[in-house]
Short mmCIF file of C-alpha atoms in Angstrom, two decimals:
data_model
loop_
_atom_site.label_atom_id
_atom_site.label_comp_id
_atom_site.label_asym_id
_atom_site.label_seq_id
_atom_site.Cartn_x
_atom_site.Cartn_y
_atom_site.Cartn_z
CA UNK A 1 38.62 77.42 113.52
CA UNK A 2 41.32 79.87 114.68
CA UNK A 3 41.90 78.17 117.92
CA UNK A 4 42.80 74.88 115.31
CA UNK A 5 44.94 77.04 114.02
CA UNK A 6 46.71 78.42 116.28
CA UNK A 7 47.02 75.24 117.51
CA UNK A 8 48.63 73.59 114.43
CA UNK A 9 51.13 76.05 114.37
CA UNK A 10 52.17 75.83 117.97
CA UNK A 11 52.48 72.00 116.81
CA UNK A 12 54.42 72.98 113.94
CA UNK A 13 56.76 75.00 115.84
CA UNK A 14 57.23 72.88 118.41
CA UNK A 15 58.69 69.80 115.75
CA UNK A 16 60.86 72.93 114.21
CA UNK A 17 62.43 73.40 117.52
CA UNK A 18 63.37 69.25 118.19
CA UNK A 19 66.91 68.93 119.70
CA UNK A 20 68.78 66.15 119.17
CA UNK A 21 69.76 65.65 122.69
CA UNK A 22 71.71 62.51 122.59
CA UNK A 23 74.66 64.56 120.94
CA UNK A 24 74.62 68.01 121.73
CA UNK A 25 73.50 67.13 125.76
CA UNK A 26 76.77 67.92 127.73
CA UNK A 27 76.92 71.20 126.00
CA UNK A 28 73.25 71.95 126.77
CA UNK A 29 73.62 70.86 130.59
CA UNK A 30 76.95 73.52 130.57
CA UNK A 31 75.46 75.99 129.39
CA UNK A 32 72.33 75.89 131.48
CA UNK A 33 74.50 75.32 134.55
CA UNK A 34 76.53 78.69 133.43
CA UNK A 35 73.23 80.35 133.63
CA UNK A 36 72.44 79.99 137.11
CA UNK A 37 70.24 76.45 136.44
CA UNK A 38 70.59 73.46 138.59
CA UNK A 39 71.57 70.07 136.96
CA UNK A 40 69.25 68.13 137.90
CA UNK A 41 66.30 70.17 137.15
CA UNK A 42 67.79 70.45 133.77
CA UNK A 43 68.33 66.92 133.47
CA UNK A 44 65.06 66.18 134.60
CA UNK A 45 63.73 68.62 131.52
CA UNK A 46 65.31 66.86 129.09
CA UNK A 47 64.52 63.71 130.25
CA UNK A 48 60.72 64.43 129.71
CA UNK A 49 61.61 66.62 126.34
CA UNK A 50 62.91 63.17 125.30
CA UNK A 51 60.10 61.12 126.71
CA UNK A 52 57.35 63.23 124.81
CA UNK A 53 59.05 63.26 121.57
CA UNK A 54 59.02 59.27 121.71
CA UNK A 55 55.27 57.76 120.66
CA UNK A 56 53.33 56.57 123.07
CA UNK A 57 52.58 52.47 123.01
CA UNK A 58 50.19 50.28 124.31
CA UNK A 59 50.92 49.32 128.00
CA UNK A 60 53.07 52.36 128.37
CA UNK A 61 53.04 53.96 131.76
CA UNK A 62 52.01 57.26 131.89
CA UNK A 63 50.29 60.53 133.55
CA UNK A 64 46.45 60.97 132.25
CA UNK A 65 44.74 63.51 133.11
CA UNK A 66 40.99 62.92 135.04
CA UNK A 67 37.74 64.65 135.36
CA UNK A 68 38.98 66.74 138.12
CA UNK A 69 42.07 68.32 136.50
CA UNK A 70 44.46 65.96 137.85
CA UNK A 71 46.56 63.58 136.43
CA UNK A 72 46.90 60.05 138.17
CA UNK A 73 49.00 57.23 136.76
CA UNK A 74 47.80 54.73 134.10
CA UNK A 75 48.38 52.63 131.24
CA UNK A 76 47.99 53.29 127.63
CA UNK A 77 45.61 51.17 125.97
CA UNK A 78 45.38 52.14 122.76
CA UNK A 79 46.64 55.12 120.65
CA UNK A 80 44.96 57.06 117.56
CA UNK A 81 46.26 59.48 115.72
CA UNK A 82 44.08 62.08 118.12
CA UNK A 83 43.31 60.37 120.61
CA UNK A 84 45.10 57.96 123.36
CA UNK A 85 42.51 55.91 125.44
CA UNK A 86 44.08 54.81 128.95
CA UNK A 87 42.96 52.69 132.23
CA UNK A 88 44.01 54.75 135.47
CA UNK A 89 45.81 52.59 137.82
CA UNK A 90 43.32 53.06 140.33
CA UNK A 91 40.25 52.39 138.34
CA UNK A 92 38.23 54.00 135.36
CA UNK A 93 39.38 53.94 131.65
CA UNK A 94 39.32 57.08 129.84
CA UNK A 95 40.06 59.05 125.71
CA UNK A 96 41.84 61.78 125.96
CA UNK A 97 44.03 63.85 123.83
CA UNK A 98 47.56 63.30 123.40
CA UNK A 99 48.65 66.75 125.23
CA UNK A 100 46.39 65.33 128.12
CA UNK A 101 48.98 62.03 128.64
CA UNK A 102 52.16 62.35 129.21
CA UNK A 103 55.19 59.72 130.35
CA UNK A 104 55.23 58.82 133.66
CA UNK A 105 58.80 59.95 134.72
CA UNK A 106 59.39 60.09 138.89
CA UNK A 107 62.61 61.60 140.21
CA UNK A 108 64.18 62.22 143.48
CA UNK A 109 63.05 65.43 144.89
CA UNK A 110 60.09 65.81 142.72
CA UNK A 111 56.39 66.96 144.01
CA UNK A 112 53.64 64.66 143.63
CA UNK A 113 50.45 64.72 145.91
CA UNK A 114 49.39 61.73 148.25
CA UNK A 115 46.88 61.11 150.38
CA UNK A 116 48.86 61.40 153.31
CA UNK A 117 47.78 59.68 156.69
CA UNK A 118 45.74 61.93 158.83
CA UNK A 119 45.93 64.70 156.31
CA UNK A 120 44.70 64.13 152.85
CA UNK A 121 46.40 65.04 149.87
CA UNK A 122 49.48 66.69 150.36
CA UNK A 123 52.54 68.06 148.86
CA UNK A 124 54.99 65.45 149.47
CA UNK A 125 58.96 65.14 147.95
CA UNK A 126 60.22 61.78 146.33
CA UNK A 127 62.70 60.14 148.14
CA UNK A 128 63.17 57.21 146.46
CA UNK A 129 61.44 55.15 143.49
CA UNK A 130 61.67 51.29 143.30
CA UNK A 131 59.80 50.95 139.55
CA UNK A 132 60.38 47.04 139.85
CA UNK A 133 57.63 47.20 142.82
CA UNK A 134 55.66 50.70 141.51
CA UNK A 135 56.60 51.48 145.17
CA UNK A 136 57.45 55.17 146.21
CA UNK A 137 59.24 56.16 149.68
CA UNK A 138 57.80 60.03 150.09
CA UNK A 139 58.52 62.95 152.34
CA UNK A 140 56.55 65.31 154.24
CA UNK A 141 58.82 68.10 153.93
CA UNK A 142 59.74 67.73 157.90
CA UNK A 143 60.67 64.64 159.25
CA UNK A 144 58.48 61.81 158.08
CA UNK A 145 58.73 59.40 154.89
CA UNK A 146 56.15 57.15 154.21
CA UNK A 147 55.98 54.61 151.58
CA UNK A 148 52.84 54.94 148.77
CA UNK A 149 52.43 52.30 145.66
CA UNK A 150 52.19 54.78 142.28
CA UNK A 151 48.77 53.84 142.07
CA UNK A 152 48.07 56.71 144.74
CA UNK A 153 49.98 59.50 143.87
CA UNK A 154 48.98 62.41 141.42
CA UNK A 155 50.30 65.32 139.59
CA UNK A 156 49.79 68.41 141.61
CA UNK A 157 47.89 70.57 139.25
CA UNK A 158 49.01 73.55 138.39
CA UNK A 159 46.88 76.58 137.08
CA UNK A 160 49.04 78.96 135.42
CA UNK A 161 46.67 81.14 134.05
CA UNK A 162 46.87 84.93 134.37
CA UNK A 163 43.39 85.38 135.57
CA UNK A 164 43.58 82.94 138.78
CA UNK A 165 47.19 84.06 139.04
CA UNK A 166 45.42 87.49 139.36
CA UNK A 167 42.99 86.95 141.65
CA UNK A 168 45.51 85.31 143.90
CA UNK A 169 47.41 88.36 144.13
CA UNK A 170 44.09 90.38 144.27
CA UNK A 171 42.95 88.25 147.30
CA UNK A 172 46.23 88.55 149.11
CA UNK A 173 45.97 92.07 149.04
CA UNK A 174 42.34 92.44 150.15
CA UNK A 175 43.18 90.17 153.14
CA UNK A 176 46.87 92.39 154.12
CA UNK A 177 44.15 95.24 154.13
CA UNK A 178 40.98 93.49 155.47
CA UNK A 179 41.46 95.74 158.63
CA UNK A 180 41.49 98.87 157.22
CA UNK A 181 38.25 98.97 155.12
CA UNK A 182 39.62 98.82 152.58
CA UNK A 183 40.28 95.49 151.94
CA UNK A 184 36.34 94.54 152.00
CA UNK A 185 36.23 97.07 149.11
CA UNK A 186 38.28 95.05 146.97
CA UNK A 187 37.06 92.09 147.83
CA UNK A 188 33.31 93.28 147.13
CA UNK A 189 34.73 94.49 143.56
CA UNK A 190 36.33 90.94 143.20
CA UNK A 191 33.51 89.14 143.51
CA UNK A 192 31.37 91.07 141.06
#
């Protein structure tokens, strides 16, 4: 019951704090750029800030997330007041919650994973997105682009949490001192 409500008041908060963006958004892009932010990563903010706050429809194109913590492009099939049920682009229909869907928005010089030929999934930059086609022209990061349809791309996950953002850290350490002893001392306490 507490984590309800804590998370109806997070919800609460969050409609408190609404912007109306569509008058006040040259000022807001100023004075983000006066703070050392770049323009098109605030742009791209508000863009999604403004896509969440619209409700989601039926055949809406969007980011769901899947059983393994990704979240792969798909279509909105039907939305409940707690629930949005989608069909992935690449197969499988799934309910989620509406914090687990959100707008599918693609930008130059944004990060999305794709199975890259030869490699697997990688960490590849936007170049270019025709929506007309769902066709996306990718980059490496070195010298190669290579064209994916949306249907193959996914969100890179991101776990933010302070206990895997810990043990990163932790790890690190233990391998910098792995020759010393040391390190297999912390590890061994790690993995208690």
């Amino acid at each position: 019951m507490r984590l309800v409500l804590a998370r109806a008041e997070e919800l609460q908060k969050q409609s408190q704090e609404e912007v109306d963006f569509g008058r006040d958004l040259g000022e807001i892009v100023q004075a983000a750029e006066e703070a050392g932010l770049d323009r098109e990563a605030v742009l791209r903010a508000l863009q999604e800030r403004q896509a969440i706050q619209r409700p989601l429809k039926v055949d809406d194109l969007v980011f769901a997330r899947s059983a393994d913590g990704f979240s792969y492009p798909a279509r909105v099939r039907s939305v409940e007041p707690y629930s949005v049920t989608v069909k992935f682009l690449n197969g499988g229909e799934s309910t989620l919650q509406p914090e687990e869907v959100r707008r599918f928005s693609v930008t130059p010089g944004m990060t999305l994973n794709v199975p890259w030929p030869h490699w697997g999934w990688w960490n590849a930059t936007v170049v270019s997105y025709d929506a007309e086609n769902g066709k996306l022209l990718m980059s490496d990061g070195w010298t190669n682009n290579q064209p994916f349809h949306i249907s193959d791309v996914r969100l890179p996950r991101t776990d933010t949490t302070w206990t895997r953002q810990a043990f990163t850290w932790a790890h690190m350490a233990a391998v910098g001192l792995a020759g010393t002893g040391l390190g297999m001392l912390v590890m061994k306490l790690l993995s208690r």
